[in-house]
Amino acid sequence: MTSFDLVEPRSLEEAFRYLDPSDPAIRPFGGGTALMLMIKAQMYKPQRLVSLGRLGGRFSGISFDANACRIGAMTRFATLEHSPEIAARLPVITEAMKTLANVRVRNVATVGGNLGHADPHLDLPPIWLVLDAKVTVVNRGGERVLPVADIFSGYYETTLGNDELIAEVEVPVRQGWRSKYVKVTTRATHDWPALGLAISVQIDGHLIKDLRIVLSAAVDFPRRLLGAEAVLRGAAIDEPLLQRAGEAAAEEADMESDSRGTGDYKRHLLRAHLRRAVLALAAE
Amino acid sequence: MNYAYSVHMAVLKVDSEIGAVAVERYLVAFDVGRAVNPRPIKGQIVRGFAQGLGGALMEEFLYDAHGELLSVTFADFLMPTASDVPTIDVLITEDAPSPCNPLGIKGAGEASITGVGAAIASAIDDAISEPGAVMQLPVTRKRLKKFFAADSQERLASVTLLNGPDERRLSQKVDSVPIAT
Ligand SMILES: Cc1cc2nc3c(=O)[nH]c(=O)nc-3n(C[C@H](O)[C@H](O)[C@H](O)COP(=O)(O)OP(=O)(O)OC[C@H]3O[C@@H](n4cnc5c(N)ncnc54)[C@H](O)[C@@H]3O)c2cc1C
């Protein structure tokens, strides 16, 4: 491991002085759990890491109003995990924490670093997508707000400039919607998922009024399964419907073979888990 | 010369739609000759089971076509963690103390590992009603999936594997332990 500078700016102005739009050896530093692995594996050789730990302000804390939850980018996973408000109003996040990494990682990994890493296997991004969350990104010129989905542009690739910072995530809290995330591991519980499946539904008895379905891990970046959504939207749940939705999902998802399963097996898993998840949500 | 021996019983569920195995109950009965300190012996047996379970369902050295090892990190070589290992029943017996030492003690570790693969494999055979189906460990999803066509039922298996010299006596011992089969 080669040496590098770690700076800890206390204001955004100071942070932007350290960041550089064009030098990839300078990066923002959240919890460092992803960066440190890449540094140790010599995949990344930084010259300067700009810690966001002392920025405070909108980068930190969780707050709720009537219709939304705001989560600062420097919020640690452990904070999300133990927040009673998150458990009450966005329980899908609390549930996901049960099988996300381990207590040491959750104590330091941050919401912003998780998005900035853009590894398609991560558990939170599909959940943000299915909840229709937005991020606020700050840069020298000001800020922009975009849907979480628009951060990702490829496998470990984002649309963020090298000197842009994710400041906060805003998650709508919608009455009458229920969500579920299924981390489909095929080898061991702590393995990276073969696929991640997030579903949010507005359901009335057996009638699906509206829904969102997001697939992750088996694809380059999390994406909605619009075909399967269209099959299910406005329909009453029964076996043939779930079969058709599964077929639509398997058809639209382009999944490659890897050590966690062949493309065919992943399509099979997608059909099976989509069906089970919809039934589970309907039974809740 | 003396022999430590163990009995393994597995109750597991095979989810044939996705090719997954969930171990629901497991018993290791182990004759250790004389249990000088039962607590660490039990701990050793439980941990031995965990190691055996890894070998039965997960742990595998994979090589590519050129003989290059692919399972080089713990992200590729999967071992069971607490989330994968069920609470098991342990029965320590002292039926056949060793005549070779003054305490009568025998081995109390290895046989908690070695039976697991066979017990799990046999339980899977039983669950899918195909004796001798599993011929290779670990029984990964990929391997298990091959046994199923469009079948999507969950089937429950309970199977007993006796791994010791005196089948009758050992199974009687097992009867005295509350284990649902
Ligand atoms: C042992 C282990 C197990 C794990 N298991 C799981 C798991 O089960 N499920 C799961 O989902 N994840 C898992 N992870 C991954 C973990 O979630 C990520 O490493 C973590 O979320 C990254 O967050 P961080 O704050 O540590 O990021 P950092 O390492 O600090 O940063 C990651 C990237 O984001 C950039 N960045 C950081 N903050 C910002 C910001 N505010 N704005 C813009 N860019 C930023 C950095 O420059 C870097 O490129 C695991 C990691 C480890 C080490």
Short mmCIF file of N, CA, C and O in Angstrom, two decimals, chain A residues 138-235:
data_model
loop_
_atom_site.label_atom_id
_atom_site.label_comp_id
_atom_site.label_asym_id
_atom_site.label_seq_id
_atom_site.Cartn_x
_atom_site.Cartn_y
_atom_site.Cartn_z
N VAL A 138 -24.16 17.76 -4.69
CA VAL A 138 -23.64 19.13 -4.66
C VAL A 138 -22.33 19.21 -5.43
O VAL A 138 -21.56 18.25 -5.47
N ASN A 139 -22.13 20.35 -6.06
CA ASN A 139 -20.88 20.59 -6.78
C ASN A 139 -20.51 22.06 -6.63
O ASN A 139 -21.24 22.82 -5.98
N ARG A 140 -19.41 22.44 -7.24
CA ARG A 140 -18.94 23.83 -7.08
C ARG A 140 -19.98 24.85 -7.49
O ARG A 140 -20.12 25.90 -6.88
N GLY A 141 -20.73 24.50 -8.54
CA GLY A 141 -21.70 25.46 -9.08
C GLY A 141 -23.01 25.51 -8.33
O GLY A 141 -23.81 26.40 -8.55
N GLY A 142 -23.28 24.53 -7.48
CA GLY A 142 -24.57 24.49 -6.79
C GLY A 142 -24.98 23.06 -6.49
O GLY A 142 -24.20 22.29 -5.96
N GLU A 143 -26.19 22.71 -6.89
CA GLU A 143 -26.64 21.35 -6.62
C GLU A 143 -27.64 20.88 -7.64
O GLU A 143 -28.22 21.70 -8.38
N ARG A 144 -27.81 19.58 -7.74
CA ARG A 144 -28.86 19.04 -8.59
C ARG A 144 -29.53 17.87 -7.88
O ARG A 144 -28.88 17.19 -7.06
N VAL A 145 -30.79 17.69 -8.18
CA VAL A 145 -31.55 16.61 -7.56
C VAL A 145 -31.89 15.62 -8.66
O VAL A 145 -32.36 16.01 -9.73
N LEU A 146 -31.61 14.36 -8.43
CA LEU A 146 -31.92 13.37 -9.46
C LEU A 146 -32.43 12.08 -8.82
O LEU A 146 -32.13 11.80 -7.66
N PRO A 147 -33.22 11.30 -9.59
CA PRO A 147 -33.64 10.01 -9.06
C PRO A 147 -32.41 9.14 -8.82
O PRO A 147 -31.44 9.22 -9.59
N VAL A 148 -32.43 8.32 -7.77
CA VAL A 148 -31.28 7.46 -7.47
C VAL A 148 -30.87 6.66 -8.71
O VAL A 148 -29.68 6.48 -8.98
N ALA A 149 -31.87 6.22 -9.47
CA ALA A 149 -31.58 5.40 -10.67
C ALA A 149 -30.61 6.12 -11.61
O ALA A 149 -29.80 5.47 -12.28
N ASP A 150 -30.67 7.45 -11.65
CA ASP A 150 -29.84 8.18 -12.61
C ASP A 150 -28.40 8.35 -12.16
O ASP A 150 -27.58 8.93 -12.88
N ILE A 151 -28.06 7.85 -10.96
CA ILE A 151 -26.66 7.89 -10.53
C ILE A 151 -25.85 6.85 -11.29
O ILE A 151 -24.69 7.05 -11.60
N PHE A 152 -26.49 5.73 -11.58
CA PHE A 152 -25.73 4.60 -12.12
C PHE A 152 -25.69 4.63 -13.63
O PHE A 152 -26.71 4.81 -14.29
N SER A 153 -24.49 4.42 -14.18
CA SER A 153 -24.39 4.39 -15.63
C SER A 153 -23.77 3.10 -16.13
O SER A 153 -23.71 2.85 -17.33
N GLY A 154 -23.28 2.26 -15.24
CA GLY A 154 -22.66 1.00 -15.67
C GLY A 154 -22.14 0.26 -14.47
O GLY A 154 -22.34 0.67 -13.33
N TYR A 155 -21.48 -0.84 -14.76
CA TYR A 155 -20.89 -1.69 -13.73
C TYR A 155 -19.84 -0.87 -12.97
O TYR A 155 -18.83 -0.48 -13.55
N TYR A 156 -20.08 -0.55 -11.72
CA TYR A 156 -19.19 0.31 -10.92
C TYR A 156 -19.01 1.70 -11.52
O TYR A 156 -18.02 2.36 -11.27
N GLU A 157 -19.96 2.14 -12.34
CA GLU A 157 -19.82 3.45 -12.96
C GLU A 157 -20.99 4.35 -12.59
O GLU A 157 -22.13 3.90 -12.58
N THR A 158 -20.66 5.63 -12.33
CA THR A 158 -21.72 6.58 -12.00
C THR A 158 -21.69 7.76 -12.94
O THR A 158 -20.73 7.95 -13.70
N THR A 159 -22.74 8.54 -12.88
CA THR A 159 -22.82 9.75 -13.68
C THR A 159 -22.24 10.95 -12.91
O THR A 159 -22.31 12.08 -13.38
N LEU A 160 -21.68 10.68 -11.72
CA LEU A 160 -21.18 11.78 -10.89
C LEU A 160 -19.81 12.24 -11.37
O LEU A 160 -18.96 11.42 -11.72
N GLY A 161 -19.61 13.56 -11.35
CA GLY A 161 -18.28 14.08 -11.62
C GLY A 161 -17.34 13.72 -10.48
O GLY A 161 -17.79 13.45 -9.35
N ASN A 162 -16.06 13.70 -10.76
CA ASN A 162 -15.07 13.31 -9.74
C ASN A 162 -15.06 14.27 -8.54
O ASN A 162 -14.58 13.94 -7.46
N ASP A 163 -15.57 15.48 -8.74
CA ASP A 163 -15.61 16.45 -7.63
C ASP A 163 -17.04 16.76 -7.21
O ASP A 163 -17.32 17.80 -6.63
N GLU A 164 -17.96 15.83 -7.53
CA GLU A 164 -19.35 16.01 -7.07
C GLU A 164 -19.60 15.13 -5.86
O GLU A 164 -19.08 14.01 -5.78
N LEU A 165 -20.42 15.62 -4.94
CA LEU A 165 -20.69 14.88 -3.72
C LEU A 165 -22.17 14.60 -3.56
O LEU A 165 -23.01 15.49 -3.76
N ILE A 166 -22.47 13.36 -3.19
CA ILE A 166 -23.84 13.05 -2.80
C ILE A 166 -24.03 13.63 -1.40
O ILE A 166 -23.24 13.33 -0.49
N ALA A 167 -25.05 14.49 -1.23
CA ALA A 167 -25.24 15.13 0.06
C ALA A 167 -26.33 14.44 0.87
O ALA A 167 -26.21 14.27 2.08
N GLU A 168 -27.42 14.07 0.20
CA GLU A 168 -28.51 13.44 0.94
C GLU A 168 -29.42 12.65 0.02
O GLU A 168 -29.43 12.84 -1.19
N VAL A 169 -30.16 11.76 0.65
CA VAL A 169 -31.15 10.94 -0.07
C VAL A 169 -32.51 11.30 0.48
O VAL A 169 -32.67 11.45 1.69
N GLU A 170 -33.48 11.48 -0.41
CA GLU A 170 -34.84 11.76 0.06
C GLU A 170 -35.76 10.64 -0.40
O GLU A 170 -35.85 10.33 -1.57
N VAL A 171 -36.40 10.03 0.59
CA VAL A 171 -37.22 8.86 0.31
C VAL A 171 -38.68 9.19 0.61
O VAL A 171 -39.02 9.55 1.73
N PRO A 172 -39.55 9.07 -0.42
CA PRO A 172 -40.97 9.30 -0.12
C PRO A 172 -41.51 8.21 0.81
O PRO A 172 -41.12 7.04 0.68
N VAL A 173 -42.34 8.61 1.75
CA VAL A 173 -43.00 7.62 2.61
C VAL A 173 -44.46 7.63 2.19
O VAL A 173 -45.18 8.59 2.44
N ARG A 174 -44.86 6.58 1.48
CA ARG A 174 -46.19 6.59 0.87
C ARG A 174 -47.14 5.68 1.63
O ARG A 174 -46.87 4.50 1.80
N GLN A 175 -48.25 6.28 2.04
CA GLN A 175 -49.27 5.50 2.75
C GLN A 175 -49.79 4.41 1.83
O GLN A 175 -49.98 4.62 0.65
N GLY A 176 -50.02 3.25 2.43
CA GLY A 176 -50.68 2.18 1.68
C GLY A 176 -49.75 1.37 0.79
O GLY A 176 -50.19 0.49 0.06
N TRP A 177 -48.47 1.71 0.81
CA TRP A 177 -47.51 0.91 0.02
C TRP A 177 -46.74 0.00 0.96
O TRP A 177 -46.40 0.38 2.08
N ARG A 178 -46.43 -1.21 0.48
CA ARG A 178 -45.58 -2.14 1.23
C ARG A 178 -44.43 -2.56 0.35
O ARG A 178 -44.60 -2.73 -0.87
N SER A 179 -43.29 -2.75 0.96
CA SER A 179 -42.11 -3.09 0.16
C SER A 179 -41.39 -4.28 0.73
O SER A 179 -41.47 -4.57 1.92
N LYS A 180 -40.66 -4.94 -0.16
CA LYS A 180 -39.91 -6.13 0.25
C LYS A 180 -38.65 -6.20 -0.59
O LYS A 180 -38.67 -5.89 -1.78
N TYR A 181 -37.56 -6.56 0.06
CA TYR A 181 -36.31 -6.80 -0.68
C TYR A 181 -35.89 -8.24 -0.45
O TYR A 181 -35.85 -8.70 0.68
N VAL A 182 -35.62 -8.93 -1.54
CA VAL A 182 -35.17 -10.32 -1.43
C VAL A 182 -33.72 -10.40 -1.90
O VAL A 182 -33.43 -10.11 -3.07
N LYS A 183 -32.85 -10.74 -0.98
CA LYS A 183 -31.43 -10.92 -1.34
C LYS A 183 -31.28 -12.40 -1.67
O LYS A 183 -31.30 -13.24 -0.79
N VAL A 184 -31.15 -12.69 -2.93
CA VAL A 184 -31.12 -14.09 -3.35
C VAL A 184 -29.68 -14.58 -3.42
O VAL A 184 -28.99 -14.39 -4.43
N THR A 185 -29.22 -15.18 -2.34
CA THR A 185 -27.87 -15.75 -2.35
C THR A 185 -28.00 -17.23 -2.69
O THR A 185 -28.97 -17.89 -2.33
N THR A 186 -27.01 -17.75 -3.39
CA THR A 186 -27.11 -19.14 -3.83
C THR A 186 -26.05 -20.04 -3.21
O THR A 186 -26.08 -21.25 -3.40
N ARG A 187 -25.08 -19.48 -2.50
CA ARG A 187 -24.00 -20.34 -1.98
C ARG A 187 -23.89 -20.30 -0.46
O ARG A 187 -23.66 -21.30 0.18
N ALA A 188 -23.99 -19.12 0.13
CA ALA A 188 -23.95 -18.98 1.59
C ALA A 188 -24.65 -17.67 1.90
O ALA A 188 -24.77 -16.80 1.02
N THR A 189 -25.10 -17.51 3.13
CA THR A 189 -25.86 -16.31 3.47
C THR A 189 -25.05 -15.03 3.25
O THR A 189 -25.59 -14.01 2.86
N HIS A 190 -23.74 -15.09 3.53
CA HIS A 190 -22.94 -13.87 3.41
C HIS A 190 -22.36 -13.68 2.01
O HIS A 190 -21.58 -12.77 1.79
N ASP A 191 -22.74 -14.53 1.08
CA ASP A 191 -22.26 -14.39 -0.30
C ASP A 191 -22.90 -13.15 -0.92
O ASP A 191 -23.95 -12.68 -0.47
N TRP A 192 -22.29 -12.62 -1.97
CA TRP A 192 -22.97 -11.59 -2.75
C TRP A 192 -24.20 -12.22 -3.40
O TRP A 192 -24.16 -13.38 -3.80
N PRO A 193 -25.27 -11.47 -3.51
CA PRO A 193 -26.46 -12.07 -4.10
C PRO A 193 -26.28 -12.43 -5.58
O PRO A 193 -25.57 -11.73 -6.30
N ALA A 194 -26.93 -13.53 -5.98
CA ALA A 194 -26.99 -13.86 -7.41
C ALA A 194 -27.94 -12.87 -8.08
O ALA A 194 -27.73 -12.45 -9.20
N LEU A 195 -28.98 -12.52 -7.34
CA LEU A 195 -29.82 -11.41 -7.76
C LEU A 195 -30.48 -10.77 -6.55
O LEU A 195 -30.67 -11.42 -5.54
N GLY A 196 -30.77 -9.49 -6.70
CA GLY A 196 -31.50 -8.77 -5.67
C GLY A 196 -32.82 -8.36 -6.29
O GLY A 196 -32.87 -7.95 -7.46
N LEU A 197 -33.89 -8.50 -5.52
CA LEU A 197 -35.20 -8.19 -6.06
C LEU A 197 -35.93 -7.31 -5.05
O LEU A 197 -36.12 -7.72 -3.90
N ALA A 198 -36.28 -6.12 -5.48
CA ALA A 198 -37.01 -5.21 -4.59
C ALA A 198 -38.39 -4.95 -5.20
O ALA A 198 -38.49 -4.71 -6.41
N ILE A 199 -39.41 -5.06 -4.38
CA ILE A 199 -40.77 -4.85 -4.86
C ILE A 199 -41.52 -3.93 -3.91
O ILE A 199 -41.40 -4.06 -2.70
N SER A 200 -42.23 -2.99 -4.49
CA SER A 200 -43.07 -2.09 -3.71
C SER A 200 -44.46 -2.18 -4.32
O SER A 200 -44.60 -2.05 -5.53
N VAL A 201 -45.47 -2.42 -3.49
CA VAL A 201 -46.82 -2.54 -4.04
C VAL A 201 -47.83 -1.72 -3.26
O VAL A 201 -47.69 -1.50 -2.06
N GLN A 202 -48.82 -1.29 -4.00
CA GLN A 202 -50.00 -0.69 -3.39
C GLN A 202 -51.09 -1.69 -3.69
O GLN A 202 -51.45 -1.91 -4.85
N ILE A 203 -51.55 -2.35 -2.66
CA ILE A 203 -52.37 -3.53 -2.87
C ILE A 203 -53.68 -3.39 -2.12
O ILE A 203 -53.74 -2.78 -1.05
N ASP A 204 -54.74 -3.90 -2.72
CA ASP A 204 -56.05 -3.86 -2.07
C ASP A 204 -56.62 -5.27 -2.16
O ASP A 204 -57.07 -5.68 -3.22
N GLY A 205 -56.54 -6.00 -1.07
CA GLY A 205 -56.94 -7.41 -1.11
C GLY A 205 -56.03 -8.16 -2.06
O GLY A 205 -54.84 -8.29 -1.82
N HIS A 206 -56.60 -8.61 -3.19
CA HIS A 206 -55.77 -9.28 -4.19
C HIS A 206 -55.52 -8.44 -5.42
O HIS A 206 -54.94 -8.90 -6.39
N LEU A 207 -55.98 -7.20 -5.35
CA LEU A 207 -55.81 -6.32 -6.50
C LEU A 207 -54.55 -5.45 -6.35
O LEU A 207 -54.41 -4.73 -5.37
N ILE A 208 -53.67 -5.56 -7.32
CA ILE A 208 -52.46 -4.72 -7.29
C ILE A 208 -52.79 -3.40 -7.96
O ILE A 208 -52.97 -3.34 -9.18
N LYS A 209 -52.89 -2.36 -7.17
CA LYS A 209 -53.25 -1.07 -7.76
C LYS A 209 -52.05 -0.47 -8.48
O LYS A 209 -52.15 0.02 -9.59
N ASP A 210 -50.90 -0.50 -7.82
CA ASP A 210 -49.70 0.04 -8.46
C ASP A 210 -48.50 -0.67 -7.86
O ASP A 210 -48.59 -1.23 -6.76
N LEU A 211 -47.38 -0.64 -8.58
CA LEU A 211 -46.19 -1.31 -8.04
C LEU A 211 -44.93 -0.88 -8.77
O LEU A 211 -45.00 -0.26 -9.84
N ARG A 212 -43.80 -1.18 -8.13
CA ARG A 212 -42.50 -1.01 -8.76
C ARG A 212 -41.69 -2.26 -8.47
O ARG A 212 -41.74 -2.79 -7.36
N ILE A 213 -40.95 -2.72 -9.48
CA ILE A 213 -40.09 -3.89 -9.29
C ILE A 213 -38.68 -3.51 -9.75
O ILE A 213 -38.52 -2.93 -10.83
N VAL A 214 -37.70 -3.81 -8.93
CA VAL A 214 -36.32 -3.48 -9.30
C VAL A 214 -35.44 -4.73 -9.17
O VAL A 214 -35.55 -5.47 -8.18
N LEU A 215 -34.63 -4.94 -10.17
CA LEU A 215 -33.70 -6.07 -10.17
C LEU A 215 -32.27 -5.53 -10.01
O LEU A 215 -31.91 -4.53 -10.63
N SER A 216 -31.47 -6.21 -9.17
CA SER A 216 -30.07 -5.80 -9.03
C SER A 216 -29.18 -7.05 -9.04
O SER A 216 -29.67 -8.17 -9.15
N ALA A 217 -27.89 -6.83 -8.89
CA ALA A 217 -26.86 -7.86 -8.77
C ALA A 217 -26.59 -8.64 -10.06
O ALA A 217 -25.45 -8.75 -10.49
N ALA A 218 -27.63 -9.17 -10.67
CA ALA A 218 -27.42 -9.96 -11.89
C ALA A 218 -27.27 -9.07 -13.12
O ALA A 218 -27.01 -9.55 -14.22
N VAL A 219 -27.47 -7.78 -12.93
CA VAL A 219 -27.38 -6.82 -14.03
C VAL A 219 -26.32 -5.77 -13.69
O VAL A 219 -25.90 -5.67 -12.54
N ASP A 220 -25.91 -4.99 -14.66
CA ASP A 220 -24.80 -4.05 -14.44
C ASP A 220 -25.11 -3.00 -13.38
O ASP A 220 -24.21 -2.55 -12.67
N PHE A 221 -26.33 -2.58 -13.32
CA PHE A 221 -26.76 -1.65 -12.28
C PHE A 221 -28.25 -1.88 -12.05
O PHE A 221 -28.94 -2.41 -12.93
N PRO A 222 -28.76 -1.51 -10.87
CA PRO A 222 -30.16 -1.83 -10.58
C PRO A 222 -31.09 -1.16 -11.59
O PRO A 222 -30.89 -0.02 -11.97
N ARG A 223 -32.11 -1.91 -12.00
CA ARG A 223 -33.04 -1.36 -12.98
C ARG A 223 -34.45 -1.89 -12.74
O ARG A 223 -34.64 -2.98 -12.23
N ARG A 224 -35.41 -1.09 -13.14
CA ARG A 224 -36.80 -1.52 -12.99
C ARG A 224 -37.16 -2.56 -14.03
O ARG A 224 -36.64 -2.55 -15.14
N LEU A 225 -38.06 -3.44 -13.66
CA LEU A 225 -38.58 -4.43 -14.60
C LEU A 225 -39.97 -3.96 -15.04
O LEU A 225 -40.99 -4.34 -14.49
N LEU A 226 -39.95 -3.09 -16.04
CA LEU A 226 -41.19 -2.41 -16.44
C LEU A 226 -42.18 -3.37 -17.08
O LEU A 226 -43.40 -3.21 -16.93
N GLY A 227 -41.68 -4.38 -17.77
CA GLY A 227 -42.56 -5.35 -18.42
C GLY A 227 -43.36 -6.13 -17.39
O GLY A 227 -44.59 -6.26 -17.49
N ALA A 228 -42.66 -6.62 -16.37
CA ALA A 228 -43.34 -7.39 -15.31
C ALA A 228 -44.29 -6.47 -14.54
O ALA A 228 -45.40 -6.88 -14.17
N GLU A 229 -43.88 -5.23 -14.33
CA GLU A 229 -44.77 -4.27 -13.65
C GLU A 229 -46.07 -4.10 -14.43
O GLU A 229 -47.16 -4.11 -13.85
N ALA A 230 -45.93 -3.98 -15.75
CA ALA A 230 -47.11 -3.74 -16.59
C ALA A 230 -48.08 -4.93 -16.51
O ALA A 230 -49.30 -4.74 -16.52
N VAL A 231 -47.52 -6.15 -16.45
CA VAL A 231 -48.38 -7.33 -16.34
C VAL A 231 -49.18 -7.29 -15.03
O VAL A 231 -50.37 -7.61 -14.99
N LEU A 232 -48.53 -6.87 -13.96
CA LEU A 232 -49.15 -6.96 -12.64
C LEU A 232 -50.03 -5.76 -12.29
O LEU A 232 -50.97 -5.87 -11.50
N ARG A 233 -49.71 -4.61 -12.88
CA ARG A 233 -50.41 -3.37 -12.49
C ARG A 233 -51.90 -3.46 -12.82
O ARG A 233 -52.28 -3.79 -13.93
N GLY A 234 -52.72 -3.21 -11.81
CA GLY A 234 -54.17 -3.21 -12.03
C GLY A 234 -54.79 -4.60 -12.09
O GLY A 234 -55.98 -4.73 -12.38
N ALA A 235 -53.99 -5.62 -11.84
CA ALA A 235 -54.51 -6.99 -11.99
C ALA A 235 -54.76 -7.64 -10.64
O ALA A 235 -54.19 -7.24 -9.63
#
